[in-house]
């Protein structure tokens, strides 16, 4: 489940959202003492919806992220 969440978070086009999601996932898995599959599945569904919305309303890449 950890890998699936991390792969989904990598799909954000905006680096700020991507880094936030990755940090949150890492923190959640490090601090949780027992693995709750339902909670992780709910987080995955929420993250998938956020990635979809981020793709629909994404801005063009800024100067720092443009490939030359």
PDB file of N, CA and C in Angstrom:
ATOM      1  N   UNK A   1       0.831  -1.192   0.000  1.00  0.00           N
ATOM      2  CA  UNK A   1       0.000   0.000   0.000  1.00  0.00           C
ATOM      3  C   UNK A   1       0.871   1.250   0.000  1.00  0.00           C
ATOM      4  N   UNK A   2       1.995   1.188   0.705  1.00  0.00           N
ATOM      5  CA  UNK A   2       2.913   2.335   0.756  1.00  0.00           C
ATOM      6  C   UNK A   2       3.392   2.699  -0.646  1.00  0.00           C
ATOM      7  N   UNK A   3       3.799   1.695  -1.408  1.00  0.00           N
ATOM      8  CA  UNK A   3       4.297   1.955  -2.764  1.00  0.00           C
ATOM      9  C   UNK A   3       3.216   2.525  -3.673  1.00  0.00           C
ATOM     10  N   UNK A   4       2.006   2.013  -3.544  1.00  0.00           N
ATOM     11  CA  UNK A   4       0.903   2.494  -4.376  1.00  0.00           C
ATOM     12  C   UNK A   4       0.613   3.964  -4.060  1.00  0.00           C
ATOM     13  N   UNK A   5       0.599   4.317  -2.793  1.00  0.00           N
ATOM     14  CA  UNK A   5       0.382   5.704  -2.404  1.00  0.00           C
ATOM     15  C   UNK A   5       1.506   6.602  -2.925  1.00  0.00           C
ATOM     16  N   UNK A   6       2.742   6.136  -2.820  1.00  0.00           N
ATOM     17  CA  UNK A   6       3.881   6.933  -3.288  1.00  0.00           C
ATOM     18  C   UNK A   6       3.823   7.126  -4.804  1.00  0.00           C
ATOM     19  N   UNK A   7       3.476   6.078  -5.540  1.00  0.00           N
ATOM     20  CA  UNK A   7       3.360   6.195  -6.999  1.00  0.00           C
ATOM     21  C   UNK A   7       2.248   7.158  -7.387  1.00  0.00           C
ATOM     22  N   UNK A   8       1.150   7.111  -6.683  1.00  0.00           N
ATOM     23  CA  UNK A   8       0.035   8.004  -6.970  1.00  0.00           C
ATOM     24  C   UNK A   8       0.423   9.453  -6.675  1.00  0.00           C
ATOM     25  N   UNK A   9       1.132   9.681  -5.594  1.00  0.00           N
ATOM     26  CA  UNK A   9       1.569  11.040  -5.248  1.00  0.00           C
ATOM     27  C   UNK A   9       2.547  11.596  -6.280  1.00  0.00           C
ATOM     28  N   UNK A  10       3.321  10.733  -6.919  1.00  0.00           N
ATOM     29  CA  UNK A  10       4.276  11.180  -7.937  1.00  0.00           C
ATOM     30  C   UNK A  10       3.580  11.724  -9.175  1.00  0.00           C
ATOM     31  N   UNK A  11       2.298  11.479  -9.326  1.00  0.00           N
ATOM     32  CA  UNK A  11       1.568  11.895 -10.520  1.00  0.00           C
ATOM     33  C   UNK A  11       1.126  13.353 -10.490  1.00  0.00           C
ATOM     34  N   UNK A  12       1.289  14.046  -9.357  1.00  0.00           N
ATOM     35  CA  UNK A  12       0.942  15.464  -9.299  1.00  0.00           C
ATOM     36  C   UNK A  12       1.842  16.236 -10.253  1.00  0.00           C
ATOM     37  N   UNK A  13       1.245  17.159 -11.004  1.00  0.00           N
ATOM     38  CA  UNK A  13       2.051  17.950 -11.928  1.00  0.00           C
ATOM     39  C   UNK A  13       2.759  19.094 -11.198  1.00  0.00           C
ATOM     40  N   UNK A  14       2.172  19.580 -10.125  1.00  0.00           N
ATOM     41  CA  UNK A  14       2.768  20.665  -9.349  1.00  0.00           C
ATOM     42  C   UNK A  14       3.688  20.087  -8.278  1.00  0.00           C
ATOM     43  N   UNK A  15       4.920  20.567  -8.254  1.00  0.00           N
ATOM     44  CA  UNK A  15       5.901  19.992  -7.326  1.00  0.00           C
ATOM     45  C   UNK A  15       5.551  20.263  -5.865  1.00  0.00           C
ATOM     46  N   UNK A  16       4.897  21.373  -5.569  1.00  0.00           N
ATOM     47  CA  UNK A  16       4.534  21.675  -4.184  1.00  0.00           C
ATOM     48  C   UNK A  16       3.521  20.646  -3.662  1.00  0.00           C
ATOM     49  N   UNK A  17       2.500  20.355  -4.455  1.00  0.00           N
ATOM     50  CA  UNK A  17       1.512  19.343  -4.055  1.00  0.00           C
ATOM     51  C   UNK A  17       2.158  17.964  -3.962  1.00  0.00           C
ATOM     52  N   UNK A  18       3.020  17.660  -4.934  1.00  0.00           N
ATOM     53  CA  UNK A  18       3.689  16.361  -4.957  1.00  0.00           C
ATOM     54  C   UNK A  18       4.540  16.163  -3.704  1.00  0.00           C
ATOM     55  N   UNK A  19       5.360  17.157  -3.367  1.00  0.00           N
ATOM     56  CA  UNK A  19       6.226  17.049  -2.187  1.00  0.00           C
ATOM     57  C   UNK A  19       5.419  16.963  -0.897  1.00  0.00           C
ATOM     58  N   UNK A  20       4.328  17.722  -0.825  1.00  0.00           N
ATOM     59  CA  UNK A  20       3.473  17.666   0.357  1.00  0.00           C
ATOM     60  C   UNK A  20       2.869  16.270   0.532  1.00  0.00           C
ATOM     61  N   UNK A  21       2.364  15.717  -0.554  1.00  0.00           N
ATOM     62  CA  UNK A  21       1.748  14.390  -0.478  1.00  0.00           C
ATOM     63  C   UNK A  21       2.779  13.332  -0.078  1.00  0.00           C
ATOM     64  N   UNK A  22       3.972  13.407  -0.648  1.00  0.00           N
ATOM     65  CA  UNK A  22       5.017  12.434  -0.313  1.00  0.00           C
ATOM     66  C   UNK A  22       5.425  12.539   1.156  1.00  0.00           C
ATOM     67  N   UNK A  23       5.587  13.785   1.628  1.00  0.00           N
ATOM     68  CA  UNK A  23       5.945  13.979   3.044  1.00  0.00           C
ATOM     69  C   UNK A  23       4.860  13.448   3.956  1.00  0.00           C
ATOM     70  N   UNK A  24       3.602  13.709   3.611  1.00  0.00           N
ATOM     71  CA  UNK A  24       2.483  13.267   4.440  1.00  0.00           C
ATOM     72  C   UNK A  24       2.385  11.746   4.494  1.00  0.00           C
ATOM     73  N   UNK A  25       2.600  11.090   3.364  1.00  0.00           N
ATOM     74  CA  UNK A  25       2.547   9.628   3.314  1.00  0.00           C
ATOM     75  C   UNK A  25       3.665   9.038   4.168  1.00  0.00           C
ATOM     76  N   UNK A  26       4.878   9.541   3.975  1.00  0.00           N
ATOM     77  CA  UNK A  26       6.013   9.039   4.774  1.00  0.00           C
ATOM     78  C   UNK A  26       5.759   9.218   6.262  1.00  0.00           C
ATOM     79  N   UNK A  27       5.290  10.406   6.647  1.00  0.00           N
ATOM     80  CA  UNK A  27       5.035  10.692   8.061  1.00  0.00           C
ATOM     81  C   UNK A  27       3.957   9.764   8.627  1.00  0.00           C
ATOM     82  N   UNK A  28       2.910   9.567   7.861  1.00  0.00           N
ATOM     83  CA  UNK A  28       1.810   8.718   8.323  1.00  0.00           C
ATOM     84  C   UNK A  28       2.268   7.280   8.548  1.00  0.00           C
ATOM     85  N   UNK A  29       3.074   6.750   7.641  1.00  0.00           N
ATOM     86  CA  UNK A  29       3.517   5.370   7.793  1.00  0.00           C
ATOM     87  C   UNK A  29       4.572   5.216   8.885  1.00  0.00           C
ATOM     88  N   UNK A  30       5.375   6.246   9.098  1.00  0.00           N
ATOM     89  CA  UNK A  30       6.393   6.160  10.157  1.00  0.00           C
ATOM     90  C   UNK A  30       5.788   6.267  11.545  1.00  0.00           C
ATOM     91  N   UNK A  31       4.751   7.086  11.686  1.00  0.00           N
ATOM     92  CA  UNK A  31       4.195   7.322  13.017  1.00  0.00           C
ATOM     93  C   UNK A  31       3.089   6.346  13.399  1.00  0.00           C
ATOM     94  N   UNK A  32       2.512   5.656  12.426  1.00  0.00           N
ATOM     95  CA  UNK A  32       1.418   4.734  12.759  1.00  0.00           C
ATOM     96  C   UNK A  32       1.993   3.442  13.336  1.00  0.00           C
ATOM     97  N   UNK A  33       1.445   3.043  14.446  1.00  0.00           N
ATOM     98  CA  UNK A  33       1.926   1.833  15.109  1.00  0.00           C
ATOM     99  C   UNK A  33       1.291   0.579  14.530  1.00  0.00           C
ATOM    100  N   UNK A  34       0.056   0.685  14.109  1.00  0.00           N
ATOM    101  CA  UNK A  34      -0.608  -0.464  13.499  1.00  0.00           C
ATOM    102  C   UNK A  34      -1.180  -0.039  12.152  1.00  0.00           C
ATOM    103  N   UNK A  35      -1.088  -0.915  11.189  1.00  0.00           N
ATOM    104  CA  UNK A  35      -1.516  -0.623   9.829  1.00  0.00           C
ATOM    105  C   UNK A  35      -3.017  -0.791   9.710  1.00  0.00           C
ATOM    106  N   UNK A  36      -3.687   0.268   9.315  1.00  0.00           N
ATOM    107  CA  UNK A  36      -5.134   0.235   9.125  1.00  0.00           C
ATOM    108  C   UNK A  36      -5.423   0.252   7.625  1.00  0.00           C
ATOM    109  N   UNK A  37      -5.804  -0.891   7.088  1.00  0.00           N
ATOM    110  CA  UNK A  37      -6.001  -1.028   5.642  1.00  0.00           C
ATOM    111  C   UNK A  37      -7.132  -0.135   5.130  1.00  0.00           C
ATOM    112  N   UNK A  38      -8.212  -0.019   5.887  1.00  0.00           N
ATOM    113  CA  UNK A  38      -9.328   0.823   5.449  1.00  0.00           C
ATOM    114  C   UNK A  38      -8.908   2.287   5.371  1.00  0.00           C
ATOM    115  N   UNK A  39      -8.175   2.739   6.349  1.00  0.00           N
ATOM    116  CA  UNK A  39      -7.709   4.131   6.354  1.00  0.00           C
ATOM    117  C   UNK A  39      -6.756   4.389   5.186  1.00  0.00           C
ATOM    118  N   UNK A  40      -5.871   3.442   4.906  1.00  0.00           N
ATOM    119  CA  UNK A  40      -4.939   3.584   3.790  1.00  0.00           C
ATOM    120  C   UNK A  40      -5.679   3.564   2.456  1.00  0.00           C
ATOM    121  N   UNK A  41      -6.689   2.742   2.333  1.00  0.00           N
ATOM    122  CA  UNK A  41      -7.481   2.689   1.108  1.00  0.00           C
ATOM    123  C   UNK A  41      -8.249   3.994   0.904  1.00  0.00           C
ATOM    124  N   UNK A  42      -8.811   4.538   1.979  1.00  0.00           N
ATOM    125  CA  UNK A  42      -9.501   5.825   1.888  1.00  0.00           C
ATOM    126  C   UNK A  42      -8.529   6.927   1.463  1.00  0.00           C
ATOM    127  N   UNK A  43      -7.324   6.900   2.000  1.00  0.00           N
ATOM    128  CA  UNK A  43      -6.306   7.887   1.621  1.00  0.00           C
ATOM    129  C   UNK A  43      -5.932   7.755   0.150  1.00  0.00           C
ATOM    130  N   UNK A  44      -5.848   6.521  -0.320  1.00  0.00           N
ATOM    131  CA  UNK A  44      -5.527   6.295  -1.728  1.00  0.00           C
ATOM    132  C   UNK A  44      -6.615   6.854  -2.639  1.00  0.00           C
ATOM    133  N   UNK A  45      -7.874   6.626  -2.284  1.00  0.00           N
ATOM    134  CA  UNK A  45      -8.976   7.148  -3.088  1.00  0.00           C
ATOM    135  C   UNK A  45      -8.975   8.680  -3.090  1.00  0.00           C
ATOM    136  N   UNK A  46      -8.735   9.273  -1.931  1.00  0.00           N
ATOM    137  CA  UNK A  46      -8.684  10.729  -1.842  1.00  0.00           C
ATOM    138  C   UNK A  46      -7.532  11.286  -2.681  1.00  0.00           C
ATOM    139  N   UNK A  47      -6.374  10.655  -2.597  1.00  0.00           N
ATOM    140  CA  UNK A  47      -5.198  11.099  -3.341  1.00  0.00           C
ATOM    141  C   UNK A  47      -5.421  10.962  -4.842  1.00  0.00           C
ATOM    142  N   UNK A  48      -6.069   9.892  -5.257  1.00  0.00           N
ATOM    143  CA  UNK A  48      -6.372   9.698  -6.678  1.00  0.00           C
ATOM    144  C   UNK A  48      -7.306  10.798  -7.186  1.00  0.00           C
ATOM    145  N   UNK A  49      -8.303  11.155  -6.399  1.00  0.00           N
ATOM    146  CA  UNK A  49      -9.202  12.248  -6.797  1.00  0.00           C
ATOM    147  C   UNK A  49      -8.447  13.575  -6.887  1.00  0.00           C
ATOM    148  N   UNK A  50      -7.558  13.833  -5.934  1.00  0.00           N
ATOM    149  CA  UNK A  50      -6.800  15.077  -5.948  1.00  0.00           C
ATOM    150  C   UNK A  50      -5.871  15.155  -7.163  1.00  0.00           C
ATOM    151  N   UNK A  51      -5.257  14.041  -7.518  1.00  0.00           N
ATOM    152  CA  UNK A  51      -4.382  14.010  -8.699  1.00  0.00           C
ATOM    153  C   UNK A  51      -5.194  14.289  -9.954  1.00  0.00           C
ATOM    154  N   UNK A  52      -6.379  13.712 -10.043  1.00  0.00           N
ATOM    155  CA  UNK A  52      -7.239  13.942 -11.208  1.00  0.00           C
ATOM    156  C   UNK A  52      -7.622  15.410 -11.321  1.00  0.00           C
ATOM    157  N   UNK A  53      -8.017  16.011 -10.219  1.00  0.00           N
ATOM    158  CA  UNK A  53      -8.384  17.428 -10.223  1.00  0.00           C
ATOM    159  C   UNK A  53      -7.173  18.284 -10.563  1.00  0.00           C
ATOM    160  N   UNK A  54      -6.017  17.926 -10.036  1.00  0.00           N
ATOM    161  CA  UNK A  54      -4.785  18.664 -10.325  1.00  0.00           C
ATOM    162  C   UNK A  54      -4.453  18.610 -11.809  1.00  0.00           C
ATOM    163  N   UNK A  55      -4.690  17.483 -12.440  1.00  0.00           N
ATOM    164  CA  UNK A  55      -4.442  17.367 -13.886  1.00  0.00           C
ATOM    165  C   UNK A  55      -5.439  18.184 -14.696  1.00  0.00           C
ATOM    166  N   UNK A  56      -6.693  18.218 -14.260  1.00  0.00           N
ATOM    167  CA  UNK A  56      -7.724  18.963 -14.990  1.00  0.00           C
ATOM    168  C   UNK A  56      -7.452  20.467 -14.980  1.00  0.00           C
ATOM    169  N   UNK A  57      -6.979  20.973 -13.858  1.00  0.00           N
ATOM    170  CA  UNK A  57      -6.789  22.407 -13.698  1.00  0.00           C
ATOM    171  C   UNK A  57      -5.319  22.779 -13.540  1.00  0.00           C
ATOM    172  N   UNK A  58      -4.437  22.075 -14.201  1.00  0.00           N
ATOM    173  CA  UNK A  58      -3.013  22.353 -14.045  1.00  0.00           C
ATOM    174  C   UNK A  58      -2.606  23.576 -14.862  1.00  0.00           C
ATOM    175  N   UNK A  59      -1.612  24.255 -14.363  1.00  0.00           N
ATOM    176  CA  UNK A  59      -1.053  25.426 -15.034  1.00  0.00           C
ATOM    177  C   UNK A  59       0.121  24.985 -15.897  1.00  0.00           C
ATOM    178  N   UNK A  60       0.490  25.797 -16.892  1.00  0.00           N
ATOM    179  CA  UNK A  60       1.679  25.444 -17.663  1.00  0.00           C
ATOM    180  C   UNK A  60       2.918  25.501 -16.759  1.00  0.00           C
ATOM    181  N   UNK A  61       3.956  24.733 -17.075  1.00  0.00           N
ATOM    182  CA  UNK A  61       5.151  24.713 -16.231  1.00  0.00           C
ATOM    183  C   UNK A  61       5.791  26.097 -16.150  1.00  0.00           C
ATOM    184  N   UNK A  62       6.288  26.432 -14.968  1.00  0.00           N
ATOM    185  CA  UNK A  62       6.954  27.716 -14.814  1.00  0.00           C
ATOM    186  C   UNK A  62       8.387  27.635 -15.342  1.00  0.00           C
ATOM    187  N   UNK A  63       9.109  28.718 -15.256  1.00  0.00           N
ATOM    188  CA  UNK A  63      10.446  28.814 -15.829  1.00  0.00           C
ATOM    189  C   UNK A  63      11.399  27.791 -15.224  1.00  0.00           C
ATOM    190  N   UNK A  64      11.251  27.517 -13.935  1.00  0.00           N
ATOM    191  CA  UNK A  64      12.158  26.594 -13.264  1.00  0.00           C
ATOM    192  C   UNK A  64      11.975  25.145 -13.720  1.00  0.00           C
ATOM    193  N   UNK A  65      10.770  24.791 -14.149  1.00  0.00           N
ATOM    194  CA  UNK A  65      10.482  23.406 -14.492  1.00  0.00           C
ATOM    195  C   UNK A  65      10.375  23.135 -15.988  1.00  0.00           C
ATOM    196  N   UNK A  66      10.607  24.150 -16.814  1.00  0.00           N
ATOM    197  CA  UNK A  66      10.555  23.945 -18.267  1.00  0.00           C
ATOM    198  C   UNK A  66      11.775  23.185 -18.720  1.00  0.00           C
ATOM    199  N   UNK A  67      11.571  22.270 -19.648  1.00  0.00           N
ATOM    200  CA  UNK A  67      12.689  21.535 -20.228  1.00  0.00           C
ATOM    201  C   UNK A  67      13.152  22.276 -21.466  1.00  0.00           C
ATOM    202  N   UNK A  68      14.451  22.503 -21.557  1.00  0.00           N
ATOM    203  CA  UNK A  68      14.954  23.252 -22.713  1.00  0.00           C
ATOM    204  C   UNK A  68      15.431  22.375 -23.808  1.00  0.00           C
TER     205      UNK A  68
END
